[in-house]
mmCIF file of C-alpha atoms in Angstrom:
data_model
loop_
_atom_site.group_PDB
_atom_site.id
_atom_site.type_symbol
_atom_site.label_atom_id
_atom_site.label_comp_id
_atom_site.label_asym_id
_atom_site.label_seq_id
_atom_site.Cartn_x
_atom_site.Cartn_y
_atom_site.Cartn_z
ATOM 1 C CA MET A 1 -61.840 -101.764 20.598
ATOM 2 C CA LYS A 2 -63.972 -101.569 23.718
ATOM 3 C CA THR A 3 -64.636 -98.698 26.067
ATOM 4 C CA VAL A 4 -62.699 -99.175 29.315
ATOM 5 C CA CYS A 5 -63.983 -96.119 31.247
ATOM 6 C CA VAL A 6 -66.988 -93.816 31.216
ATOM 7 C CA TRP A 7 -67.259 -90.586 33.214
ATOM 8 C CA ASP A 8 -70.164 -88.130 33.430
ATOM 9 C CA VAL A 9 -69.261 -84.449 33.789
ATOM 10 C CA SER A 10 -71.742 -81.646 34.483
ATOM 11 C CA LEU A 11 -70.848 -78.201 33.137
ATOM 12 C CA SER A 12 -72.897 -75.034 32.910
ATOM 13 C CA ASP A 13 -73.518 -75.576 29.194
ATOM 14 C CA GLY A 14 -74.676 -79.174 29.634
ATOM 15 C CA LEU A 15 -73.839 -82.684 30.694
ATOM 16 C CA TYR A 16 -71.108 -84.643 28.994
ATOM 17 C CA ARG A 17 -70.372 -88.347 28.890
ATOM 18 C CA ILE A 18 -66.672 -89.044 28.334
ATOM 19 C CA GLN A 19 -65.914 -92.536 27.067
ATOM 20 C CA PHE A 20 -62.355 -93.741 26.849
ATOM 21 C CA GLU A 21 -60.905 -96.517 24.698
ATOM 22 C CA HIS A 22 -57.391 -97.645 25.480
ATOM 23 C CA GLY A 23 -55.704 -99.316 22.518
ATOM 24 C CA THR A 24 -52.718 -101.453 23.373
ATOM 25 C CA THR A 25 -50.714 -102.416 20.308
ATOM 26 C CA THR A 26 -52.239 -99.665 18.165
ATOM 27 C CA GLY A 27 -51.552 -96.842 20.598
ATOM 28 C CA LYS A 28 -55.026 -95.498 19.822
ATOM 29 C CA ARG A 29 -56.927 -93.306 22.306
ATOM 30 C CA VAL A 30 -60.567 -92.459 21.617
ATOM 31 C CA VAL A 31 -62.719 -90.128 23.696
ATOM 32 C CA ASN A 32 -66.466 -90.044 22.936
ATOM 33 C CA GLY A 33 -66.048 -91.544 19.519
ATOM 34 C CA GLU A 34 -63.299 -89.183 18.430
ATOM 35 C CA GLU A 35 -59.749 -90.355 18.081
ATOM 36 C CA VAL A 36 -57.501 -87.975 20.008
ATOM 37 C CA LEU A 37 -54.216 -89.836 19.626
ATOM 38 C CA ARG A 38 -52.728 -92.625 17.504
ATOM 39 C CA ARG A 39 -49.151 -93.854 17.733
ATOM 40 C CA PRO A 40 -48.770 -97.179 15.881
ATOM 41 C CA TRP A 41 -46.835 -99.850 17.739
ATOM 42 C CA MET A 42 -46.810 -97.788 20.875
ATOM 43 C CA LEU A 43 -45.146 -99.733 23.666
ATOM 44 C CA LYS A 44 -45.611 -97.175 26.427
ATOM 45 C CA LEU A 45 -49.240 -97.593 27.462
ATOM 46 C CA VAL A 46 -49.205 -95.414 30.559
ATOM 47 C CA GLY A 47 -49.169 -91.646 30.971
ATOM 48 C CA SER A 48 -51.843 -89.078 30.292
ATOM 49 C CA GLU A 49 -54.005 -87.793 27.466
ATOM 50 C CA ARG A 50 -55.073 -84.145 27.485
ATOM 51 C CA PHE A 51 -58.091 -82.651 25.723
ATOM 52 C CA SER A 52 -60.724 -79.974 26.254
ATOM 53 C CA PHE A 53 -64.498 -79.795 25.992
ATOM 54 C CA GLY A 54 -67.521 -77.636 26.812
ATOM 55 C CA VAL A 55 -68.269 -73.918 26.553
ATOM 56 C CA PRO A 56 -66.149 -72.273 27.742
ATOM 57 C CA ARG A 57 -63.433 -74.822 27.009
ATOM 58 C CA ILE A 58 -62.578 -76.933 30.064
ATOM 59 C CA ARG A 59 -59.233 -78.739 30.316
ATOM 60 C CA ALA A 60 -59.371 -82.450 30.984
ATOM 61 C CA GLU A 61 -56.771 -85.158 31.389
ATOM 62 C CA ILE A 62 -57.117 -88.925 31.505
ATOM 63 C CA ARG A 63 -54.332 -90.496 33.547
ATOM 64 C CA ILE A 64 -53.354 -94.082 32.818
ATOM 65 C CA THR A 65 -51.300 -96.064 35.331
ATOM 66 C CA ALA A 66 -50.217 -99.698 35.331
ATOM 67 C CA VAL A 67 -51.473 -101.768 38.256
ATOM 68 C CA GLY A 68 -49.923 -105.091 37.331
ATOM 69 C CA GLY A 69 -48.851 -107.053 34.272
ATOM 70 C CA VAL A 70 -51.415 -105.966 31.698
ATOM 71 C CA SER A 71 -53.928 -104.196 33.966
ATOM 72 C CA TYR A 72 -54.439 -100.444 34.006
ATOM 73 C CA GLU A 73 -56.152 -97.865 36.168
ATOM 74 C CA TYR A 74 -57.756 -94.778 34.641
ATOM 75 C CA SER A 75 -58.626 -91.463 36.284
ATOM 76 C CA LEU A 76 -60.159 -88.292 34.904
ATOM 77 C CA HIS A 77 -58.948 -84.867 36.018
ATOM 78 C CA VAL A 78 -60.943 -81.756 35.105
ATOM 79 C CA ASN A 79 -59.355 -78.292 35.368
ATOM 80 C CA GLY A 80 -56.473 -79.864 37.291
ATOM 81 C CA LEU A 81 -58.731 -81.545 39.881
ATOM 82 C CA THR A 82 -59.820 -85.136 40.271
ATOM 83 C CA LEU A 83 -63.352 -85.623 38.985
ATOM 84 C CA GLN A 84 -64.575 -86.068 42.575
ATOM 85 C CA LYS A 85 -63.020 -82.758 43.716
ATOM 86 C CA PHE A 86 -64.249 -81.006 40.553
ATOM 87 C CA ASN A 87 -67.804 -82.220 41.259
ATOM 88 C CA GLN A 88 -67.550 -81.114 44.904
ATOM 89 C CA ASN A 89 -66.422 -77.662 43.748
ATOM 90 C CA ARG A 90 -69.291 -77.467 41.218
ATOM 91 C CA THR A 91 -71.762 -78.378 43.974
ATOM 92 C CA ARG A 92 -70.506 -75.423 46.028
ATOM 93 C CA THR A 93 -70.322 -72.922 43.163
ATOM 94 C CA THR A 94 -73.398 -73.752 41.058
ATOM 95 C CA GLN A 95 -77.098 -74.367 41.515
ATOM 96 C CA THR A 96 -78.993 -76.336 38.868
ATOM 97 C CA TRP A 97 -82.720 -76.630 38.224
ATOM 98 C CA ASP A 98 -84.244 -79.155 35.819
ATOM 99 C CA LEU A 99 -87.824 -78.323 34.827
ATOM 100 C CA SER A 100 -90.281 -79.944 32.469
ATOM 101 C CA LEU A 101 -93.157 -77.611 31.606
ATOM 102 C CA ASP A 102 -95.759 -78.679 29.079
ATOM 103 C CA GLN A 103 -93.600 -80.148 26.282
ATOM 104 C CA ASP A 104 -90.525 -78.036 27.094
ATOM 105 C CA HIS A 105 -87.507 -79.002 29.210
ATOM 106 C CA TYR A 106 -85.337 -76.372 30.879
ATOM 107 C CA ARG A 107 -81.958 -76.941 32.504
ATOM 108 C CA ILE A 108 -81.039 -73.734 34.316
ATOM 109 C CA VAL A 109 -77.636 -73.294 35.936
ATOM 110 C CA LEU A 110 -76.600 -70.426 38.177
ATOM 111 C CA GLU A 111 -72.859 -69.912 38.597
ATOM 112 C CA LYS A 112 -72.816 -68.453 42.111
ATOM 113 C CA ASN A 113 -69.300 -66.994 41.896
ATOM 114 C CA THR A 114 -70.022 -64.930 38.745
ATOM 115 C CA MET A 115 -73.864 -64.846 38.839
ATOM 116 C CA ASP A 116 -73.876 -66.029 35.207
ATOM 117 C CA VAL A 117 -77.067 -67.850 34.219
ATOM 118 C CA TRP A 118 -77.235 -70.653 31.651
ATOM 119 C CA CYS A 119 -80.385 -72.195 30.187
ATOM 120 C CA ASN A 120 -80.299 -75.297 27.992
ATOM 121 C CA GLY A 121 -76.618 -74.767 27.201
ATOM 122 C CA ASN A 122 -76.844 -71.050 26.390
ATOM 123 C CA LYS A 123 -75.509 -68.214 28.515
ATOM 124 C CA MET A 124 -78.441 -65.911 29.156
ATOM 125 C CA ASP A 125 -78.668 -62.140 28.968
ATOM 126 C CA ALA A 126 -79.906 -61.434 32.472
ATOM 127 C CA GLU A 127 -80.698 -58.306 34.457
ATOM 128 C CA SER A 128 -79.715 -58.289 38.122
ATOM 129 C CA GLU A 129 -80.905 -55.918 40.812
ATOM 130 C CA PHE A 130 -80.861 -55.596 44.572
ATOM 131 C CA VAL A 131 -84.209 -55.839 46.338
ATOM 132 C CA SER A 132 -85.158 -55.333 49.985
ATOM 133 C CA ASP A 133 -84.555 -58.945 51.021
ATOM 134 C CA GLY A 134 -81.656 -59.884 48.709
ATOM 135 C CA ALA A 135 -81.023 -59.810 44.989
ATOM 136 C CA GLN A 136 -82.798 -61.073 41.920
ATOM 137 C CA THR A 137 -81.765 -61.899 38.379
ATOM 138 C CA ARG A 138 -84.391 -61.892 35.610
ATOM 139 C CA PHE A 139 -84.180 -63.456 32.172
ATOM 140 C CA LEU A 140 -86.518 -64.557 29.395
ATOM 141 C CA VAL A 141 -86.617 -67.889 27.612
ATOM 142 C CA GLY A 142 -89.054 -67.529 24.747
ATOM 143 C CA GLU A 143 -92.305 -66.249 26.263
ATOM 144 C CA ARG A 144 -91.436 -67.408 29.792
ATOM 145 C CA GLU A 145 -90.021 -65.067 32.426
ATOM 146 C CA PHE A 146 -87.651 -66.604 34.956
ATOM 147 C CA CYS A 147 -86.307 -64.957 38.100
ATOM 148 C CA LEU A 148 -83.504 -66.210 40.350
ATOM 149 C CA ARG A 149 -83.766 -64.849 43.886
ATOM 150 C CA ALA A 150 -80.881 -64.816 46.323
ATOM 151 C CA GLU A 151 -81.779 -64.375 49.981
ATOM 152 C CA GLN A 152 -79.543 -64.310 53.033
ATOM 153 C CA GLY A 153 -80.461 -67.161 55.362
ATOM 154 C CA LYS A 154 -79.199 -67.741 58.900
ATOM 155 C CA LYS A 155 -75.992 -69.454 57.761
ATOM 156 C CA ARG A 156 -75.788 -68.980 53.986
ATOM 157 C CA VAL A 157 -77.311 -67.425 50.903
ATOM 158 C CA THR A 158 -80.136 -69.475 49.396
ATOM 159 C CA HIS A 159 -81.252 -69.347 45.781
ATOM 160 C CA CYS A 160 -84.685 -70.090 44.419
ATOM 161 C CA LEU A 161 -86.075 -70.065 40.901
ATOM 162 C CA LEU A 162 -89.365 -68.387 40.073
ATOM 163 C CA LEU A 163 -91.255 -68.963 36.858
ATOM 164 C CA ASP A 164 -93.857 -66.356 35.991
ATOM 165 C CA GLY A 165 -93.736 -65.225 39.647
ATOM 166 C CA GLN A 166 -94.206 -68.716 41.172
ATOM 167 C CA THR A 167 -91.454 -70.607 43.051
ATOM 168 C CA THR A 168 -90.365 -73.861 41.414
ATOM 169 C CA THR A 169 -89.346 -76.863 43.492
ATOM 170 C CA THR A 170 -87.355 -79.031 41.075
ATOM 171 C CA THR A 171 -83.645 -78.646 41.795
ATOM 172 C CA THR A 172 -80.494 -80.722 41.467
ATOM 173 C CA THR A 173 -76.866 -80.011 42.181
ATOM 174 C CA THR A 174 -74.771 -81.605 39.455
ATOM 175 C CA THR A 175 -76.486 -84.518 37.744
ATOM 176 C CA THR A 176 -79.398 -85.386 35.495
ATOM 177 C CA THR A 177 -79.990 -88.021 32.835
ATOM 178 C CA THR A 178 -79.703 -86.118 29.546
ATOM 179 C CA PHE A 179 -76.215 -85.999 28.057
ATOM 180 C CA LYS A 180 -74.563 -84.141 25.205
ATOM 181 C CA THR A 181 -73.033 -86.945 23.158
ATOM 182 C CA PRO A 182 -70.962 -87.407 21.189
ATOM 183 C CA LEU A 183 -68.536 -84.917 22.598
ATOM 184 C CA ASN A 184 -67.810 -82.538 19.742
ATOM 185 C CA HIS A 185 -64.846 -80.211 19.322
ATOM 186 C CA MET A 186 -62.319 -82.365 21.161
ATOM 187 C CA ASN A 187 -58.696 -81.378 20.872
ATOM 188 C CA LYS A 188 -55.448 -82.694 22.232
#
């Protein structure tokens, strides 16, 4: 069985690579190495497969449509949205920083709509307070003190990450190169 589609999904708790195998005569569906469905001698090869992943659990659906004799088209929907729309929404509602300091790597995600902070897949206990020029959220990772500052700009609120009082410059919106694989805890 070969993988017919691969999608990368960025969540607050990490990055996931979803791989999909589409069995024909076996009716077998595999996502990231885990079999999520098997119907022997399945003749209907189109439809959708639902599963969830991540923390908190995110609903996902792979839609399979026929595009000719024995050709198929596959699309991934996350929380009811196409992957493209889901990624656009994440870009608007989250800010991600990827830092490598000494031998340590930190992936910090701010969920702008809830002000939740995640670091390396863990939701952080953070203290937020208003300051004269905006708001700040402080949290510790080991011995390191991080601070997220929110300041009102001319058109929008901007967020910056400070480490031990110094502004960091490494930032991304939704992607990086380290993935959580295989995808554990899949369910139909």
